Amino acid sequence: MASRDKAMDEDEIKALVTAEIRDAELYFRDDVVQNRERAINYYNGEMPDTPAAPGWSSFKSRDVSDVMGWVLPGIIRVFSASDRMVNYEPRRPGDEQFTDQASDYANYIFWVDNNGYRILWDATHDSLLLADGIVKTYWDDSEECEYSVHSGLTAEQVMLLTEEEGVEITAQKEGEPFVDVDPQTGEPIEIPTYDVKIKRVTSHGRTRIETVEPENFLIDRNSISIADARFVCHRDPHVTRSKLIEMGFDKDIVESIPRYTFGYSQLSEEATARDPNVVTDNIGDKSMDRVELYECYVKADVNGDGIAETVLVYYAGGNGAGTLLDWEIWDDDLPFSQIPCEPVPHRFSSRSLAGEVMDVQQIKTVLFRQMLNNLYQVNNPQKDVEAESVINMDELINPTIGGVILRKRGAAPINYNVVPSIFDSALAGIQAMDNVTEMRTGVSRATMALDPMTLQNQTATASQNQRDSAYSQIELIARNQAELGWKDVFGKILRLIVKHQDRPRTIRLRDQWVDMDPRQWNAGMDAVINVGLGTGSRDRDMAMLNTILQSQMGITDRFQTSGMTQEALDMVPRIKKTLVKQAEAAGIRNADDFYPEITPERLQQIAQQQAAAAQQPDPKVAADMAKSQAEMGMKQQQMQQDAALQQEKIQTDAALKREQMAIDAQLKQEQMQQEIALKERQLAAEIELKRETAYLGAAVKGASASSEVHVGGEPG
């Protein structure tokens, strides 16, 4: 790769910047300026390219203003409905703990530190009217100081003041002495006092955001985007000599720069159209003379290594007679961001909303004028009268109410030349142009307001579909501005504070003082612009959010029913987010103030409390369990008693049975013994009877032998 033989000197840098400025100004003047000038004039109701005929209608249609008046509020509501215009998302592991804090701080810088609403309004207005809004984001390292005067301070009080961080005494003198009583002697003594003026440093640098007038932003004609441009520049014709000296530039060089006279020959066509009552000369002290300052960022090989560097060049004065104030190699992002309306592929300049309507406004202006001129002729037809036939001609030319026209005897009657009305045809043409506007922008009577005439013979669904179709075009513009413009702005804000803020800063956030220390944040976190809501009607947004909330509550209930406590807790931040979005859709800012802050630490604490509560049930549950256990113990005791009684009964019955069996056995034994004894007695009796019988028989037998014995005879 070829390289330069030597580094560029200041004369070469000045010549390069002068050529780039001249080429960029010629490019914009030839290609862009005329459209911008025309758009501004049409928006203000001025139409120099469509002059009215003398004596006829000079009506001017205001279609550009009307369309912007309808579209602009919707886009502003997209970005300003929430107090968080941006949310940062993690790019690498560990970023999750900083995303919320970084998002809060970036939104605070935009809305509070830099009057974000005015920046949003100006950039959006420029985007819709002039195709591109230009936002400048940079780090201002100048200190912000507050001065105050204190009188009657003692030496100790002065010392305490100077011990505060950022406090410096700029002036000091002795004051009136203070008379006091010596506590030891009781005699009066004089204590010296001092009057001091102190300087208190309140800021060591801030991120600054401002909107640049499109006519004061220059870019080379071959560029497609700001990041890849060879040359970009901010031309500021409002800088004073005093401001340049305050910025650190050499006083002699600054005083040698020709002043900017604000003549019409120096002003651009856009600036003239924007403010026709411009002052043509400077009035006041020389230090307040205004100087045209060019803040240029140009790519050039200034060190001779063959690789182009980005160089920041301060160049003052115009018309080829400028002065090089200072230059340095720039290693940061370019401070400019483009807020486009309708980007054109492979081109830097976008298409504007005004560009879609300006030709319609011109045609409608002509049609309206023709219609009104015809209406004037229809309502006031020309009179056909013979010369000298009317005595009081003034009454005929300028008739009065109830006036009498005097004609000469025998004069011909007055005739009227009737002009045919073109009202219907002109009105049809105007309505056709309104249809063209509706097709291009989505703006119509049905979408601008609830017009009863437009809603007749239409179903609610058809009307809503028509409104949604119009809102979709606004949403597309908002999406273009968010993804291609504001995302870049907030990415630069994060990178600037991470790189340049070297100490914590305390800000008031949601009624609490919070320290913001971005030194540990990842400057490459992704910026996501909030454009999800606000593009449709509030009723539609609220209905959608209600549906989401109901589904979230249903999922949470199912988690709780299934015992999935952690999953149910994970739904809590999402439910809060939906509630916040509902408040924002209703037009309430700072909706977070209405709901408690839910942090991961708090959710973890709740989970631990629930786990502890699961181990230690609440008193009611414990009482119920104790009651159940007591009842169970009583039942068990009763069962044991019943079992013991049953066992005792069984044992008693067994003992009774055994005793009965013993008694029965004894009775049986006694009965057997008795029976045996009875049998023995019977046997003995039988034996005795037999013995006696035998004896008697023997006796009888013996007696018969001696004498006849009569047995069984009569006794004795």
XYZ file of C-alpha atoms in Angstrom:
716
model
C 0.000 0.000 0.000
C 1.346 3.393 -0.979
C 1.818 5.954 1.756
C 2.515 9.658 1.954
C 6.086 10.824 2.119
C 5.380 13.126 5.047
C 2.647 14.201 7.427
C 0.174 16.919 6.459
C 0.877 20.423 7.685
C -1.757 22.943 8.794
C -1.916 24.635 5.401
C -2.772 21.330 3.733
C -5.377 20.536 6.365
C -6.911 23.980 5.923
C -6.996 23.601 2.133
C -8.597 20.152 2.458
C -11.280 21.368 4.860
C -12.010 24.449 2.752
C -12.531 22.275 -0.337
C -14.755 19.819 1.539
C -16.914 22.617 2.973
C -17.343 24.256 -0.442
C -18.229 20.955 -2.148
C -20.726 19.978 0.567
C -22.432 23.376 0.448
C -22.723 23.201 -3.343
C -24.126 19.670 -3.149
C -26.799 20.603 -0.645
C -27.661 23.808 -2.456
C -28.155 21.960 -5.745
C -29.788 18.761 -4.502
C -31.497 19.350 -1.175
C -31.971 23.012 -0.357
C -34.784 23.749 -2.821
C -36.942 20.895 -1.484
C -36.323 21.967 2.104
C -37.134 25.597 1.366
C -40.336 24.602 -0.407
C -41.362 22.268 2.432
C -40.891 24.978 5.057
C -42.856 27.501 2.984
C -45.707 25.056 2.360
C -45.832 24.146 6.060
C -46.083 27.856 6.957
C -48.831 28.397 4.376
C -46.582 30.307 1.993
C -46.603 29.172 -1.662
C -44.345 31.445 -3.738
C -44.403 28.979 -6.649
C -48.228 29.212 -6.888
C -49.056 32.932 -6.955
C -52.669 34.070 -6.953
C -54.065 36.200 -9.794
C -54.626 39.819 -8.742
C -58.178 40.453 -7.684
C -59.043 36.754 -7.431
C -58.988 34.208 -4.605
C -55.647 33.818 -2.808
C -56.688 30.751 -0.821
C -53.858 28.357 0.173
C -54.450 24.755 1.145
C -52.541 23.596 4.249
C -52.180 19.887 3.554
C -48.548 19.666 4.694
C -49.401 21.281 8.027
C -52.559 19.181 8.412
C -50.819 15.871 7.745
C -47.935 16.685 10.069
C -50.375 17.887 12.703
C -52.006 14.459 12.644
C -48.873 12.293 12.391
C -46.576 14.188 14.763
C -48.564 13.620 18.012
C -48.746 9.874 17.360
C -44.994 9.570 16.898
C -44.239 11.744 19.916
C -46.537 9.541 22.011
C -44.641 6.455 20.855
C -41.425 7.667 22.445
C -42.693 9.795 25.337
C -45.486 7.547 26.685
C -42.966 5.819 28.938
C -40.329 7.377 31.168
C -37.986 4.790 29.642
C -37.347 5.575 26.006
C -34.492 3.045 25.905
C -33.664 -0.256 27.559
C -30.197 -1.765 27.410
C -29.803 -5.500 26.916
C -26.756 -7.561 27.943
C -24.114 -8.306 25.352
C -21.857 -10.523 27.453
C -22.210 -12.579 30.673
C -22.409 -10.382 33.746
C -24.125 -7.443 32.038
C -27.494 -8.382 33.517
C -26.758 -6.678 36.833
C -26.102 -3.318 35.116
C -28.798 -3.143 32.421
C -31.547 -1.610 34.578
C -29.253 0.961 36.152
C -27.731 1.919 32.797
C -31.216 2.272 31.276
C -32.390 4.519 34.101
C -29.280 6.685 33.877
C -29.399 7.088 30.077
C -33.075 8.058 30.211
C -32.321 10.531 33.009
C -29.543 12.106 30.918
C -31.858 12.434 27.916
C -35.065 13.642 29.597
C -33.714 15.637 32.567
C -30.176 16.769 31.796
C -30.840 17.732 28.189
C -34.554 18.669 27.917
C -35.306 15.485 26.030
C -38.843 16.424 25.052
C -37.669 19.460 23.087
C -34.947 17.389 21.422
C -37.496 14.704 20.533
C -39.955 17.266 19.173
C -37.406 19.166 17.077
C -35.790 16.046 15.620
C -39.151 14.443 14.781
C -40.456 17.681 13.263
C -37.329 18.026 11.095
C -37.611 14.377 10.080
C -41.217 14.669 8.912
C -40.830 18.060 7.260
C -37.252 18.022 5.954
C -36.697 14.247 5.590
C -33.925 13.971 8.229
C -33.457 15.194 11.763
C -29.886 15.584 13.000
C -29.055 14.955 16.668
C -25.641 15.777 18.075
C -24.416 13.778 21.083
C -21.089 14.639 22.683
C -19.241 14.870 25.983
C -18.822 18.374 27.357
C -15.794 18.311 29.670
C -16.198 21.886 30.859
C -16.849 22.294 34.551
C -20.175 23.628 35.761
C -19.746 26.031 38.646
C -21.947 27.881 41.089
C -20.752 31.134 42.674
C -21.946 32.408 46.042
C -20.966 35.190 48.453
C -20.743 34.672 52.223
C -20.140 37.440 54.769
C -19.264 37.486 58.456
C -17.486 34.115 58.491
C -14.876 33.296 61.096
C -11.567 31.681 60.196
C -12.856 28.300 61.358
C -15.985 28.618 59.220
C -13.904 29.598 56.199
C -11.713 26.551 56.777
C -14.771 24.288 56.975
C -16.051 25.714 53.682
C -12.788 25.067 51.868
C -12.668 21.488 53.132
C -15.712 20.634 50.997
C -14.905 18.899 47.738
C -15.005 21.156 44.703
C -15.100 24.414 46.701
C -12.565 27.154 45.970
C -12.287 30.725 47.327
C -12.081 33.195 44.466
C -12.170 36.422 46.505
C -11.719 37.267 50.178
C -11.600 40.416 52.322
C -11.828 41.262 56.004
C -15.243 42.081 57.379
C -16.566 43.758 60.478
C -15.139 42.072 63.605
C -17.478 40.089 65.785
C -17.593 41.035 69.507
C -17.801 38.093 71.898
C -17.159 37.417 75.601
C -14.083 35.525 76.736
C -15.412 32.511 78.704
C -12.399 32.571 81.060
C -12.050 36.267 81.911
C -15.530 37.466 81.004
C -14.087 40.417 79.104
C -15.265 41.328 75.567
C -13.001 40.282 72.708
C -13.072 40.988 68.974
C -13.095 38.036 66.605
C -12.066 38.830 63.017
C -14.499 37.886 60.237
C -14.170 37.578 56.497
C -16.323 38.129 53.433
C -15.595 35.476 50.818
C -16.757 34.587 47.324
C -16.567 30.879 46.616
C -16.788 28.747 43.505
C -18.414 25.337 43.868
C -17.876 22.857 41.046
C -21.176 21.029 40.506
C -20.183 18.974 37.480
C -16.910 17.827 35.944
C -18.455 16.990 32.590
C -21.812 16.014 31.127
C -23.246 14.283 28.109
C -24.797 16.925 25.880
C -27.544 16.273 23.342
C -28.848 18.888 20.936
C -30.723 19.101 17.670
C -28.843 20.550 14.724
C -30.683 22.532 12.039
C -30.562 20.397 8.883
C -29.313 23.378 6.847
C -26.323 23.638 9.214
C -25.299 20.000 8.814
C -22.949 19.223 5.925
C -21.857 15.847 4.572
C -19.936 14.847 1.472
C -22.003 14.039 -1.584
C -20.783 10.426 -1.912
C -21.689 9.283 1.605
C -24.493 6.877 2.436
C -24.315 7.057 6.230
C -22.730 9.338 8.799
C -20.510 6.605 10.224
C -18.881 5.931 6.844
C -18.817 9.526 5.567
C -15.580 11.079 4.382
C -16.593 14.497 5.687
C -19.259 15.683 8.109
C -19.584 19.129 9.590
C -21.684 21.203 11.956
C -21.874 24.807 10.827
C -22.818 27.148 13.662
C -23.378 30.787 12.702
C -24.350 31.784 16.240
C -21.010 31.434 18.060
C -19.624 34.661 19.556
C -16.001 35.716 19.808
C -16.349 35.498 23.585
C -17.432 31.869 23.337
C -14.483 30.985 21.094
C -12.029 32.528 23.533
C -13.772 30.689 26.386
C -13.304 27.454 24.432
C -9.546 28.054 24.566
C -8.745 29.444 21.128
C -6.116 32.158 20.721
C -7.545 35.618 21.360
C -5.601 37.355 18.564
C -6.716 34.763 16.003
C -10.331 34.967 17.129
C -10.377 38.777 16.903
C -8.971 38.625 13.364
C -11.865 36.474 12.086
C -14.424 38.470 10.055
C -17.785 38.652 11.764
C -20.852 36.962 10.399
C -23.147 39.767 9.183
C -26.361 37.711 8.924
C -27.165 39.252 5.555
C -29.563 37.507 3.241
C -26.694 36.682 0.891
C -25.006 34.606 3.610
C -28.119 32.891 4.974
C -29.288 29.670 3.405
C -32.682 29.458 1.761
C -33.934 27.165 4.529
C -32.890 29.612 7.256
C -34.555 32.475 5.402
C -37.751 30.476 4.992
C -37.648 29.397 8.638
C -37.216 32.947 9.980
C -38.008 35.702 7.471
C -37.556 38.435 10.123
C -33.808 37.868 10.387
C -31.540 40.576 11.764
C -29.197 41.782 9.026
C -26.320 42.976 11.197
C -24.755 42.543 14.615
C -25.448 45.083 17.329
C -23.383 45.316 20.513
C -19.869 44.874 21.820
C -17.183 43.328 19.604
C -16.860 40.368 21.974
C -20.475 39.509 21.101
C -19.857 39.562 17.358
C -21.073 36.337 15.848
C -18.637 34.185 13.934
C -19.409 31.316 11.576
C -17.783 28.240 13.156
C -17.354 24.928 11.319
C -16.823 21.835 13.478
C -15.516 19.398 10.858
C -14.752 15.690 11.013
C -12.724 14.717 7.961
C -10.890 11.518 7.089
C -7.310 12.154 5.955
C -3.848 10.655 6.279
C -2.375 13.353 8.484
C 0.561 11.326 9.858
C 1.817 9.867 6.571
C 1.293 6.178 7.401
C -1.027 5.593 4.440
C -4.118 5.025 6.622
C -6.735 7.748 6.888
C -7.559 8.944 10.359
C -10.602 10.884 11.500
C -9.501 14.436 12.213
C -11.490 17.016 14.177
C -10.920 20.468 12.698
C -12.256 23.790 14.012
C -12.573 26.218 11.131
C -13.999 29.734 11.484
C -15.182 32.149 8.805
C -16.635 31.286 5.439
C -16.599 32.149 1.760
C -13.096 30.723 1.235
C -11.484 33.106 3.731
C -11.712 30.933 6.803
C -9.180 30.471 9.577
C -7.939 27.162 10.938
C -8.356 27.419 14.710
C -7.248 23.971 15.850
C -7.225 20.292 14.865
C -6.654 16.912 16.485
C -6.968 13.231 15.638
C -10.404 12.040 16.748
C -10.649 8.550 18.245
C -14.269 8.632 19.396
C -17.618 8.165 17.645
C -18.820 10.876 15.318
C -21.257 12.939 17.415
C -24.022 13.126 14.785
C -27.008 10.800 14.355
C -29.568 10.817 11.554
C -33.277 10.558 12.443
C -34.844 9.535 9.097
C -38.479 9.644 8.050
C -38.480 7.266 5.079
C -34.961 6.012 4.286
C -34.008 5.632 0.627
C -31.771 2.618 -0.067
C -28.162 3.476 -0.922
C -28.653 7.190 -0.328
C -28.055 9.412 2.659
C -31.011 11.765 2.242
C -34.393 10.297 3.109
C -37.870 11.098 1.849
C -40.047 13.366 3.933
C -43.727 13.238 4.765
C -44.049 16.777 3.410
C -42.646 15.607 0.080
C -45.564 13.188 -0.242
C -48.099 15.988 0.135
C -46.633 19.158 -1.385
C -47.840 18.434 -4.940
C -51.288 17.589 -3.560
C -51.325 20.887 -1.669
C -50.437 22.771 -4.838
C -53.174 21.079 -6.884
C -55.782 21.554 -4.148
C -54.814 25.206 -3.838
C -55.452 25.753 -7.556
C -58.739 23.807 -7.475
C -59.938 25.664 -4.393
C -59.122 28.998 -5.973
C -60.952 28.072 -9.180
C -63.935 26.810 -7.199
C -64.093 29.959 -5.078
C -63.621 32.255 -8.095
C -66.458 30.441 -9.847
C -68.605 30.666 -6.734
C -67.963 34.411 -6.548
C -69.083 34.753 -10.199
C -72.173 32.599 -9.654
C -73.209 34.602 -6.609
C -72.353 37.950 -8.234
C -73.000 37.635 -11.983
C -71.979 40.363 -14.406
C -74.692 42.827 -15.398
C -75.539 43.584 -19.013
C -76.906 47.132 -19.339
C -77.073 49.689 -22.131
C -74.879 52.719 -21.788
C -76.589 55.772 -20.230
C -79.781 53.782 -19.560
C -79.287 53.932 -15.796
C -79.459 57.244 -14.018
C -77.652 56.257 -10.761
C -74.878 54.029 -12.078
C -73.145 53.920 -8.685
C -76.095 51.969 -7.247
C -75.717 49.440 -10.036
C -71.961 49.038 -9.572
C -71.959 49.154 -5.758
C -75.473 48.085 -4.732
C -76.779 48.829 -1.266
C -79.356 46.908 0.735
C -82.773 48.183 -0.247
C -81.274 50.520 -2.829
C -83.238 51.599 -5.972
C -81.849 51.568 -9.506
C -83.276 54.431 -11.573
C -83.601 53.740 -15.298
C -84.571 56.156 -18.041
C -87.980 55.838 -19.555
C -87.990 53.246 -22.316
C -84.542 51.898 -21.415
C -83.852 48.200 -21.889
C -84.016 46.037 -18.762
C -80.859 44.966 -16.950
C -79.658 41.483 -17.949
C -77.305 39.152 -16.025
C -74.640 36.953 -17.569
C -75.203 33.641 -15.767
C -71.935 31.727 -15.148
C -72.281 27.917 -14.989
C -71.253 26.446 -11.645
C -68.218 24.127 -11.533
C -68.579 23.533 -7.802
C -69.331 19.805 -8.107
C -66.487 19.161 -10.525
C -63.983 21.115 -8.445
C -65.128 19.419 -5.258
C -64.748 16.006 -6.913
C -61.202 16.934 -7.889
C -60.414 18.051 -4.353
C -61.806 14.800 -2.957
C -59.689 12.867 -5.458
C -56.608 14.667 -4.134
C -57.641 13.788 -0.577
C -57.730 10.151 -1.652
C -54.201 10.520 -2.995
C -53.092 11.918 0.373
C -54.794 9.032 2.158
C -53.064 6.460 -0.052
C -49.654 8.045 0.528
C -49.856 8.877 4.229
C -52.891 7.079 5.654
C -54.438 10.358 6.809
C -58.175 10.633 6.140
C -61.378 11.888 7.769
C -62.021 8.419 9.147
C -58.661 8.260 10.886
C -58.215 11.873 11.939
C -61.339 11.853 14.120
C -64.554 9.999 14.749
C -66.569 11.755 12.077
C -70.183 10.479 12.170
C -70.505 10.859 8.399
C -67.540 8.618 7.724
C -68.758 5.915 10.114
C -72.172 5.477 8.536
C -72.789 2.159 6.801
C -69.548 0.743 8.231
C -69.132 -2.075 10.664
C -67.008 -1.597 13.747
C -64.465 -4.068 12.383
C -64.162 -2.248 9.069
C -63.711 1.074 10.830
C -61.076 -0.367 13.143
C -59.233 -1.975 10.229
C -59.153 1.363 8.458
C -57.724 3.085 11.518
C -55.160 0.322 12.072
C -54.033 0.634 8.468
C -53.352 4.329 8.990
C -51.622 3.723 12.311
C -49.357 1.132 10.677
C -47.809 3.838 8.493
C -47.118 5.982 11.553
C -45.673 2.948 13.280
C -43.351 2.387 10.316
C -42.041 5.962 10.547
C -41.536 5.556 14.291
C -39.759 2.238 13.728
C -37.425 3.840 11.182
C -36.593 6.651 13.554
C -36.059 4.268 16.464
C -33.921 1.632 14.743
C -31.927 3.926 12.434
C -31.703 7.027 14.608
C -32.512 6.967 18.316
C -30.807 3.603 18.806
C -27.570 5.211 17.624
C -28.125 8.232 19.896
C -28.543 6.138 23.044
C -25.673 3.860 22.047
C -23.444 6.941 21.974
C -24.809 8.133 25.315
C -23.784 4.844 26.954
C -20.335 4.853 25.377
C -19.722 8.465 26.369
C -20.598 8.049 30.039
C -18.616 4.807 30.353
C -15.569 6.388 28.748
C -15.584 9.858 30.294
C -17.433 9.754 33.639
C -14.674 8.994 36.148
C -16.636 9.313 39.390
C -20.085 8.350 40.738
C -22.939 10.777 40.279
C -25.927 10.993 42.595
C -29.301 11.519 40.927
C -32.890 11.456 42.156
C -34.676 8.479 40.677
C -38.213 7.426 41.654
C -38.104 9.463 44.896
C -34.757 7.973 45.898
C -31.178 9.220 45.652
C -29.136 6.727 43.652
C -25.400 6.689 42.882
C -24.612 6.080 39.213
C -21.103 4.763 38.591
C -20.790 3.602 34.954
C -17.120 2.659 35.147
C -17.954 -1.049 35.460
C -20.626 -1.094 32.758
C -20.172 -2.634 29.344
C -20.190 0.200 26.798
C -21.241 -2.234 24.079
C -24.619 -3.204 25.538
C -27.450 -3.211 22.992
C -29.864 -0.273 23.058
C -33.520 -1.177 22.443
C -35.953 1.692 21.839
C -39.487 1.295 23.209
C -41.899 1.507 20.271
C -44.202 -1.401 21.137
C -47.163 0.738 22.206
C -48.548 4.129 21.394
C -48.952 3.734 17.640
C -52.580 2.669 17.883
C -55.564 4.034 19.740
C -55.467 3.993 23.526
C -58.512 1.705 23.655
C -56.778 -0.861 21.474
C -53.614 -0.719 23.560
C -55.565 -1.102 26.799
C -57.584 -4.033 25.442
C -54.441 -5.812 24.303
C -52.711 -5.251 27.635
C -55.772 -6.498 29.542
C -55.664 -9.703 27.506
C -51.972 -10.141 28.276
C -52.566 -9.478 31.978
C -55.347 -12.068 32.190
C -53.182 -14.713 30.528
C -50.302 -13.889 32.887
C -52.555 -14.193 35.938
C -53.867 -17.516 34.618
C -50.348 -18.880 34.179
C -49.397 -17.698 37.679
C -52.444 -19.396 39.209
C -51.586 -22.660 37.459
C -48.023 -22.453 38.751
C -49.241 -21.899 42.317
C -51.782 -24.709 42.067
C -49.090 -27.078 40.811
C -46.750 -26.114 43.635
C -44.288 -24.373 41.260
C -43.562 -21.497 43.622
C -40.391 -20.252 41.927
C -42.057 -20.127 38.510
C -44.970 -18.176 39.996
C -42.519 -15.655 41.498
C -40.780 -15.298 38.120
C -44.099 -14.087 36.689
C -44.334 -11.187 39.161
C -41.924 -8.803 37.316
C -43.715 -9.546 34.045
C -47.088 -8.781 35.596
C -45.723 -5.492 36.950
C -44.360 -4.630 33.519
C -47.809 -5.173 32.001
C -49.417 -2.974 34.651
C -46.849 -0.242 33.981
C -47.560 -0.458 30.253
C -51.272 -0.129 30.978
C -50.646 3.097 32.893
C -48.417 4.385 30.105
C -51.036 3.546 27.480
C -53.499 5.606 29.515
C -51.151 8.584 29.209
C -49.667 8.433 32.733
C -45.945 9.099 32.939
C -43.685 7.677 35.653
C -45.980 4.688 36.019
C -43.353 2.897 38.129
C -44.247 5.230 41.000
C -47.602 3.456 41.364
C -46.138 -0.018 41.919
C -43.500 -1.346 44.346
C -40.017 -1.964 43.044
C -39.413 -5.647 42.386
C -35.764 -6.682 42.298
C -34.228 -10.171 41.909
C -32.927 -9.859 45.466
C -36.454 -9.172 46.728
C -37.846 -12.151 44.807
C -35.116 -14.382 46.228
C -35.954 -13.141 49.719
C -39.648 -13.917 49.168
C -38.753 -17.406 47.941
C -36.663 -18.011 51.053
C -39.478 -16.765 53.282
C -41.927 -19.105 51.574
C -39.519 -22.000 51.983
C -39.156 -21.181 55.674
C -42.922 -20.831 55.976
C -43.308 -24.252 54.392
C -41.092 -25.716 57.131
C -42.910 -23.765 59.848
C -46.612 -23.717 59.049
C -48.727 -20.850 60.216
C -50.440 -20.974 63.650
C -53.839 -21.919 62.286
C -52.412 -24.846 60.379
C -50.309 -25.798 63.402
C -53.378 -25.618 65.663
C -55.357 -27.754 63.260
C -52.521 -30.230 63.098
C -52.223 -30.260 66.909
C -55.950 -30.764 67.216
C -55.816 -33.565 64.700
C -52.866 -35.125 66.481
C -54.700 -34.829 69.844
C -57.796 -36.411 68.389
C -55.652 -39.108 66.851
C -53.927 -39.681 70.208
C -57.260 -39.885 71.967
C -58.489 -42.330 69.374
C -55.339 -44.388 69.725
C -55.669 -44.281 73.543
C -59.331 -45.279 73.282
C -58.386 -48.060 70.905
C -55.684 -49.207 73.313
C -58.168 -49.103 76.202
C -60.720 -50.972 74.133
C -58.077 -53.497 73.154
C -57.031 -53.888 76.797
C -60.635 -54.290 77.871
C -61.175 -56.749 75.094
C -58.033 -58.611 76.073
C -59.060 -58.522 79.707
C -62.527 -59.747 78.760
C -61.008 -62.479 76.696
C -58.737 -63.438 79.561
C -61.647 -63.269 82.036
C -63.805 -65.345 79.735
C -60.972 -67.812 79.309
C -60.465 -67.965 83.080
C -64.178 -68.405 83.601
C -64.189 -71.091 80.973
C -61.195 -72.763 82.543
C -62.820 -72.473 85.997
C -66.094 -73.760 84.602
C -64.264 -76.535 82.842
C -62.461 -77.356 86.095
C -65.742 -77.288 87.968
C -67.365 -79.379 85.281
C -64.436 -81.773 85.349
C -64.589 -81.937 89.128
C -68.326 -82.437 89.005
C -67.889 -85.109 86.410
C -65.170 -86.681 88.515
C -67.339 -86.503 91.624
C -70.269 -87.826 89.629
C -68.114 -90.633 88.312
C -66.839 -91.313 91.818
C -70.397 -91.268 93.101
C -71.505 -93.472 90.242
C -68.554 -95.787 90.948
C -69.366 -95.720 94.621
C -73.035 -96.326 93.834
C -72.124 -99.141 91.540
C -69.822 -100.493 94.186
C -72.625 -100.253 96.702
C -75.050 -101.805 94.269
C -72.566 -104.503 93.505
C -71.953 -105.016 97.183
C -75.681 -105.041 97.769
C -76.185 -107.509 95.015
C -73.346 -109.586 96.346
C -74.818 -109.290 99.830
C -78.209 -110.091 98.443
C -76.863 -113.018 96.641
C -75.026 -114.077 99.774
C -78.135 -113.715 101.820
C -80.112 -115.467 99.171
C -77.614 -118.207 99.081
C -77.648 -118.374 102.826
C -81.400 -118.466 102.990
C -81.447 -121.025 100.320
C -79.058 -123.118 102.251
C -81.059 -122.576 105.384
C -84.231 -123.538 103.683
C -82.658 -126.458 102.152
C -81.511 -127.536 105.621
C -84.885 -126.977 107.220
C -86.683 -128.917 104.570
C -84.592 -131.665 105.370
C -85.846 -131.727 108.927
C -89.227 -130.381 108.545
C -91.361 -128.910 105.927
C -90.855 -125.345 105.702
C -93.356 -123.128 103.930
C -91.659 -120.295 102.343
C -93.688 -117.305 101.691
C -96.377 -118.369 104.028
C -98.034 -116.181 106.443
C -95.747 -114.607 108.921
C -95.194 -115.811 112.216
